[in-house]
Amino acid sequence: MTVRAMPSPLRYDLMAWIASRGRERVFRERQVDLARIALGEAVLDVGCGTGTLAIAAARRVGEQGVVHGVDPSPELVARARKKARRAGVEVAFTVAPGEKLPLAGSSFDVVLSTLVFHHLSHDALRASVAEIRRVLKPGGRMLAVDIGGPQDDRRTMHAASGRQVAFDLAGIASRLPRLGLEEIESGPVESGMRRLENLHYVLAEAA
Ligand SMILES: C[S@@+](CC[C@H](N)C(=O)[O-])C[C@H]1O[C@@H](n2cnc3c(N)ncnc32)[C@H](O)[C@@H]1O
């Protein structure tokens, strides 16, 4: 399995559309279900990219809820803002890295992060998970979806270094308790996307 360095925002969405044969929405709704997102909740998507998951979350939380997306790429955030406007949902988007979230502590019921962790260096990943824990309310939930599973499915392109690396979300999940997050459940999740079929998820709770 290979994930290459990020293409342009429009190309990213086009590739997702082609890879999912127009069914990306099914995958995003599955993630919203796995995170157990409910009406009225406050949700953050870290590394939100072009905002497709944040928009699905906004539909689920409804007008009483709040959704925020952060991503370090201004181009991706610009496209995410445009898509949310077009979809007719309220999502606040901010340009920021996961390692330094410009958001108040204990302010979210749910934090999502999809296909982001494998891009991060060891230190950035640790800092990002600590930040996710900080912004979660006590009892709040983190849903991370990323590469994992059988040995052959774990190879991916590390965007920062351009090197092929083996990434396994299970390795991260085992370190969560040290960062104040207790695993609720984990397992495989079908993305429906060619070359990224066998993703894994971990749902954890802020202790
Ligand atoms: C493969 S894309 C996934 C985007 C989106 N989560 C999705 O599911 O479509 C990886 C994303 O990670 C973001 N990213 C890279 N470094 C990051 C960091 N330090 N903190 C947060 N996001 C980061 C990229 O800008 C990009 O949007």
mmCIF file of C-alpha atoms and ligand atoms in Angstrom:
data_model
loop_
_atom_site.group_PDB
_atom_site.id
_atom_site.type_symbol
_atom_site.label_atom_id
_atom_site.label_comp_id
_atom_site.label_asym_id
_atom_site.label_seq_id
_atom_site.Cartn_x
_atom_site.Cartn_y
_atom_site.Cartn_z
ATOM 1 C CA MET A 1 0.000 0.000 0.000
ATOM 2 C CA THR A 2 1.436 3.400 -0.936
ATOM 3 C CA VAL A 3 0.321 6.899 0.007
ATOM 4 C CA ARG A 4 2.199 9.578 -1.903
ATOM 5 C CA ALA A 5 2.969 13.196 -0.916
ATOM 6 C CA MET A 6 -0.122 15.426 -1.043
ATOM 7 C CA PRO A 7 -1.373 16.471 -4.499
ATOM 8 C CA SER A 8 -3.265 19.749 -5.100
ATOM 9 C CA PRO A 9 -6.592 20.079 -3.210
ATOM 10 C CA LEU A 10 -8.742 19.583 -6.296
ATOM 11 C CA ARG A 11 -6.644 16.638 -7.438
ATOM 12 C CA TYR A 12 -6.840 15.119 -3.942
ATOM 13 C CA ASP A 13 -10.649 15.160 -4.070
ATOM 14 C CA LEU A 14 -10.685 13.878 -7.623
ATOM 15 C CA MET A 15 -8.381 10.997 -6.690
ATOM 16 C CA ALA A 16 -10.564 10.155 -3.678
ATOM 17 C CA TRP A 17 -13.642 10.224 -5.894
ATOM 18 C CA ILE A 18 -12.046 7.916 -8.479
ATOM 19 C CA ALA A 19 -10.504 5.581 -5.874
ATOM 20 C CA SER A 20 -13.860 5.244 -4.076
ATOM 21 C CA ARG A 21 -15.851 5.091 -7.324
ATOM 22 C CA GLY A 22 -17.896 8.061 -6.103
ATOM 23 C CA ARG A 23 -18.673 6.411 -2.731
ATOM 24 C CA GLU A 24 -16.351 8.332 -0.403
ATOM 25 C CA ARG A 25 -19.380 9.549 1.537
ATOM 26 C CA VAL A 26 -20.077 5.961 2.669
ATOM 27 C CA PHE A 27 -16.573 5.756 4.218
ATOM 28 C CA ARG A 28 -16.954 9.134 5.904
ATOM 29 C CA GLU A 29 -20.313 8.177 7.394
ATOM 30 C CA ARG A 30 -18.804 4.919 8.638
ATOM 31 C CA GLN A 31 -16.153 6.977 10.463
ATOM 32 C CA VAL A 32 -18.826 9.222 11.985
ATOM 33 C CA ASP A 33 -20.594 6.036 13.175
ATOM 34 C CA LEU A 34 -17.379 4.529 14.587
ATOM 35 C CA ALA A 35 -16.737 7.759 16.536
ATOM 36 C CA ARG A 36 -20.335 7.535 17.869
ATOM 37 C CA ILE A 37 -20.906 11.183 17.006
ATOM 38 C CA ALA A 38 -24.296 12.378 18.237
ATOM 39 C CA LEU A 39 -26.530 15.405 17.735
ATOM 40 C CA GLY A 40 -25.241 18.512 19.490
ATOM 41 C CA GLU A 41 -21.659 17.335 20.049
ATOM 42 C CA ALA A 42 -18.492 19.391 19.537
ATOM 43 C CA VAL A 43 -16.160 17.680 17.038
ATOM 44 C CA LEU A 44 -12.628 18.466 15.856
ATOM 45 C CA ASP A 45 -10.966 16.940 12.767
ATOM 46 C CA VAL A 46 -7.149 17.118 12.999
ATOM 47 C CA GLY A 47 -5.463 17.089 9.573
ATOM 48 C CA CYS A 48 -8.864 17.665 7.972
ATOM 49 C CA GLY A 49 -7.487 18.007 4.421
ATOM 50 C CA THR A 50 -10.235 19.143 2.074
ATOM 51 C CA GLY A 51 -12.881 18.798 4.795
ATOM 52 C CA THR A 52 -14.987 15.850 3.598
ATOM 53 C CA LEU A 53 -15.054 14.142 7.018
ATOM 54 C CA ALA A 54 -15.650 17.417 8.893
ATOM 55 C CA ILE A 55 -18.649 18.074 6.620
ATOM 56 C CA ALA A 56 -20.049 14.585 7.346
ATOM 57 C CA ALA A 57 -19.571 15.257 11.079
ATOM 58 C CA ALA A 58 -21.362 18.617 10.761
ATOM 59 C CA ARG A 59 -24.374 16.880 9.198
ATOM 60 C CA ARG A 60 -24.454 14.446 12.142
ATOM 61 C CA VAL A 61 -24.126 17.007 14.991
ATOM 62 C CA GLY A 62 -26.760 19.278 13.446
ATOM 63 C CA GLU A 63 -27.244 22.950 14.201
ATOM 64 C CA GLN A 64 -26.847 22.470 17.964
ATOM 65 C CA GLY A 65 -23.387 20.988 17.446
ATOM 66 C CA VAL A 66 -20.013 22.512 16.563
ATOM 67 C CA VAL A 67 -17.411 21.210 14.097
ATOM 68 C CA HIS A 68 -13.872 22.498 13.705
ATOM 69 C CA GLY A 69 -11.226 21.340 11.218
ATOM 70 C CA VAL A 70 -7.503 22.082 11.396
ATOM 71 C CA ASP A 71 -4.823 21.418 8.821
ATOM 72 C CA PRO A 72 -1.371 22.967 8.269
ATOM 73 C CA SER A 73 -2.020 23.407 4.519
ATOM 74 C CA PRO A 74 -3.667 26.760 3.654
ATOM 75 C CA GLU A 75 -4.601 25.408 0.206
ATOM 76 C CA LEU A 76 -6.434 22.391 1.623
ATOM 77 C CA VAL A 77 -8.198 24.555 4.222
ATOM 78 C CA ALA A 78 -9.314 27.000 1.516
ATOM 79 C CA ARG A 79 -10.912 24.156 -0.415
ATOM 80 C CA ALA A 80 -12.462 22.727 2.769
ATOM 81 C CA ARG A 81 -14.094 26.113 3.500
ATOM 82 C CA LYS A 82 -15.496 26.257 -0.033
ATOM 83 C CA LYS A 83 -16.890 22.706 0.195
ATOM 84 C CA ALA A 84 -18.559 23.368 3.562
ATOM 85 C CA ARG A 85 -20.196 26.539 2.186
ATOM 86 C CA ARG A 86 -21.444 24.572 -0.825
ATOM 87 C CA ALA A 87 -22.736 21.771 1.429
ATOM 88 C CA GLY A 88 -24.612 24.362 3.520
ATOM 89 C CA VAL A 89 -23.019 23.327 6.835
ATOM 90 C CA GLU A 90 -21.184 25.372 9.467
ATOM 91 C CA VAL A 91 -17.596 24.222 9.981
ATOM 92 C CA ALA A 92 -14.832 26.438 11.407
ATOM 93 C CA PHE A 93 -11.515 25.742 9.688
ATOM 94 C CA THR A 94 -8.099 26.868 10.959
ATOM 95 C CA VAL A 95 -4.644 26.542 9.449
ATOM 96 C CA ALA A 96 -2.576 24.856 12.179
ATOM 97 C CA PRO A 97 -0.535 21.704 12.782
ATOM 98 C CA GLY A 98 -1.764 18.947 15.079
ATOM 99 C CA GLU A 99 1.258 19.531 17.341
ATOM 100 C CA LYS A 100 0.030 22.994 18.338
ATOM 101 C CA LEU A 101 -3.734 23.265 18.260
ATOM 102 C CA PRO A 102 -4.879 26.886 18.734
ATOM 103 C CA LEU A 103 -7.926 25.671 20.661
ATOM 104 C CA ALA A 104 -8.999 25.728 24.299
ATOM 105 C CA GLY A 105 -8.470 22.676 26.494
ATOM 106 C CA SER A 106 -11.404 20.352 27.315
ATOM 107 C CA SER A 107 -13.553 21.787 24.522
ATOM 108 C CA PHE A 108 -14.416 18.787 22.284
ATOM 109 C CA ASP A 109 -16.549 15.673 22.734
ATOM 110 C CA VAL A 110 -14.837 13.970 19.785
ATOM 111 C CA VAL A 111 -11.532 14.396 17.937
ATOM 112 C CA LEU A 112 -11.108 12.675 14.558
ATOM 113 C CA SER A 113 -7.879 12.137 12.646
ATOM 114 C CA THR A 114 -7.731 10.147 9.420
ATOM 115 C CA LEU A 115 -4.619 9.161 7.450
ATOM 116 C CA VAL A 116 -2.590 11.837 9.257
ATOM 117 C CA PHE A 117 -0.555 9.960 11.890
ATOM 118 C CA HIS A 118 1.556 8.083 9.320
ATOM 119 C CA HIS A 119 2.750 11.432 7.908
ATOM 120 C CA LEU A 120 4.173 12.605 11.240
ATOM 121 C CA SER A 121 7.621 12.201 12.750
ATOM 122 C CA HIS A 122 7.800 10.402 16.087
ATOM 123 C CA ASP A 123 7.961 13.699 18.016
ATOM 124 C CA ALA A 124 5.186 15.347 15.985
ATOM 125 C CA LEU A 125 2.960 12.319 16.470
ATOM 126 C CA ARG A 126 3.518 12.293 20.220
ATOM 127 C CA ALA A 127 2.879 16.055 20.445
ATOM 128 C CA SER A 128 -0.271 15.751 18.307
ATOM 129 C CA VAL A 129 -1.763 12.977 20.440
ATOM 130 C CA ALA A 130 -0.967 15.011 23.583
ATOM 131 C CA GLU A 131 -2.751 17.983 22.004
ATOM 132 C CA ILE A 132 -5.745 15.821 21.076
ATOM 133 C CA ARG A 133 -5.924 14.670 24.705
ATOM 134 C CA ARG A 134 -5.678 18.280 25.940
ATOM 135 C CA VAL A 135 -8.602 19.553 23.829
ATOM 136 C CA LEU A 136 -10.856 16.563 24.628
ATOM 137 C CA LYS A 137 -13.359 16.924 27.443
ATOM 138 C CA PRO A 138 -13.008 14.270 30.175
ATOM 139 C CA GLY A 139 -14.711 11.177 28.740
ATOM 140 C CA GLY A 140 -14.376 12.579 25.202
ATOM 141 C CA ARG A 141 -13.492 10.234 22.332
ATOM 142 C CA MET A 142 -10.662 10.130 19.785
ATOM 143 C CA LEU A 143 -11.131 8.192 16.551
ATOM 144 C CA ALA A 144 -7.913 7.658 14.601
ATOM 145 C CA VAL A 145 -8.069 5.884 11.226
ATOM 146 C CA ASP A 146 -4.830 4.981 9.517
ATOM 147 C CA ILE A 147 -2.677 2.288 7.972
ATOM 148 C CA GLY A 148 -2.358 -0.982 9.856
ATOM 149 C CA GLY A 149 -2.997 -4.669 9.647
ATOM 150 C CA PRO A 150 -1.021 -7.444 7.964
ATOM 151 C CA GLN A 151 2.686 -6.794 7.356
ATOM 152 C CA ASP A 152 2.295 -6.357 3.578
ATOM 153 C CA ASP A 153 -0.377 -3.663 3.962
ATOM 154 C CA ARG A 154 1.663 -1.373 6.158
ATOM 155 C CA ARG A 155 4.111 0.148 3.701
ATOM 156 C CA THR A 156 3.421 3.787 2.933
ATOM 157 C CA MET A 157 5.131 6.958 1.772
ATOM 158 C CA HIS A 158 6.254 9.210 4.627
ATOM 159 C CA ALA A 159 5.340 12.672 3.268
ATOM 160 C CA ALA A 160 7.955 14.609 5.268
ATOM 161 C CA SER A 161 10.937 12.438 4.305
ATOM 162 C CA GLY A 162 9.727 11.015 0.971
ATOM 163 C CA ARG A 163 10.852 7.578 2.215
ATOM 164 C CA GLN A 164 8.879 4.343 2.178
ATOM 165 C CA VAL A 165 8.106 3.358 5.761
ATOM 166 C CA ALA A 166 6.074 0.672 7.487
ATOM 167 C CA PHE A 167 3.364 2.187 9.667
ATOM 168 C CA ASP A 168 0.993 0.317 11.959
ATOM 169 C CA LEU A 169 -1.757 2.121 13.872
ATOM 170 C CA ALA A 170 -1.724 -0.724 16.420
ATOM 171 C CA GLY A 171 1.751 0.417 17.511
ATOM 172 C CA ILE A 172 0.326 3.853 18.318
ATOM 173 C CA ALA A 173 -2.745 2.423 20.038
ATOM 174 C CA SER A 174 -0.565 0.519 22.511
ATOM 175 C CA ARG A 175 1.074 3.798 23.626
ATOM 176 C CA LEU A 176 -2.162 5.756 24.153
ATOM 177 C CA PRO A 177 -2.559 5.045 27.916
ATOM 178 C CA ARG A 178 0.722 6.898 28.578
ATOM 179 C CA LEU A 179 -0.905 9.940 26.982
ATOM 180 C CA GLY A 180 -4.118 9.713 29.003
ATOM 181 C CA LEU A 181 -6.266 7.890 26.438
ATOM 182 C CA GLU A 182 -7.863 4.493 27.083
ATOM 183 C CA GLU A 183 -8.743 2.293 24.115
ATOM 184 C CA ILE A 184 -12.466 1.524 23.776
ATOM 185 C CA GLU A 185 -12.219 -0.570 20.610
ATOM 186 C CA SER A 186 -10.121 -1.020 17.500
ATOM 187 C CA GLY A 187 -10.165 -3.043 14.308
ATOM 188 C CA PRO A 188 -10.152 -3.002 10.531
ATOM 189 C CA VAL A 189 -12.275 -0.508 8.623
ATOM 190 C CA GLU A 190 -13.011 -0.750 4.921
ATOM 191 C CA SER A 191 -12.450 2.524 3.158
ATOM 192 C CA GLY A 192 -13.846 1.320 -0.151
ATOM 193 C CA MET A 193 -10.889 3.097 -1.770
ATOM 194 C CA ARG A 194 -8.590 1.285 -4.139
ATOM 195 C CA ARG A 195 -5.056 0.823 -2.674
ATOM 196 C CA LEU A 196 -6.285 1.944 0.754
ATOM 197 C CA GLU A 197 -8.894 -0.767 1.324
ATOM 198 C CA ASN A 198 -7.495 -2.152 4.557
ATOM 199 C CA LEU A 199 -7.330 0.690 7.017
ATOM 200 C CA HIS A 200 -7.514 0.324 10.794
ATOM 201 C CA TYR A 201 -9.203 2.406 13.455
ATOM 202 C CA VAL A 202 -8.793 2.964 17.148
ATOM 203 C CA LEU A 203 -11.458 4.582 19.292
ATOM 204 C CA ALA A 204 -10.160 5.818 22.633
ATOM 205 C CA GLU A 205 -11.563 7.751 25.565
ATOM 206 C CA ALA A 206 -9.956 10.611 27.483
ATOM 207 C CA ALA A 207 -9.258 9.222 30.958
HETATM 208 C C1 LIG B 1 -3.621 11.798 3.414
HETATM 209 S S1 LIG B 1 -4.161 13.396 3.912
HETATM 210 C C2 LIG B 1 -5.635 13.041 4.832
HETATM 211 C C3 LIG B 1 -6.581 14.220 4.852
HETATM 212 C C4 LIG B 1 -7.918 13.954 5.520
HETATM 213 N N1 LIG B 1 -7.776 13.637 6.930
HETATM 214 C C5 LIG B 1 -8.674 12.871 4.827
HETATM 215 O O1 LIG B 1 -9.041 11.877 5.466
HETATM 216 O O2 LIG B 1 -8.944 13.030 3.622
HETATM 217 C C6 LIG B 1 -3.007 13.847 5.185
HETATM 218 C C7 LIG B 1 -3.314 15.189 5.806
HETATM 219 O O3 LIG B 1 -2.438 15.392 6.917
HETATM 220 C C8 LIG B 1 -2.147 16.771 6.964
HETATM 221 N N2 LIG B 1 -0.978 16.979 7.814
HETATM 222 C C9 LIG B 1 0.331 16.890 7.478
HETATM 223 N N3 LIG B 1 1.107 17.216 8.541
HETATM 224 C C10 LIG B 1 0.264 17.499 9.565
HETATM 225 C C11 LIG B 1 0.450 17.912 10.922
HETATM 226 N N4 LIG B 1 1.671 18.104 11.417
HETATM 227 N N5 LIG B 1 -0.646 18.128 11.678
HETATM 228 C C12 LIG B 1 -1.887 17.927 11.166
HETATM 229 N N6 LIG B 1 -2.114 17.559 9.898
HETATM 230 C C13 LIG B 1 -1.061 17.340 9.103
HETATM 231 C C14 LIG B 1 -1.957 17.129 5.506
HETATM 232 O O4 LIG B 1 -1.979 18.524 5.273
HETATM 233 C C15 LIG B 1 -3.130 16.388 4.884
HETATM 234 O O5 LIG B 1 -4.291 17.156 4.870
#
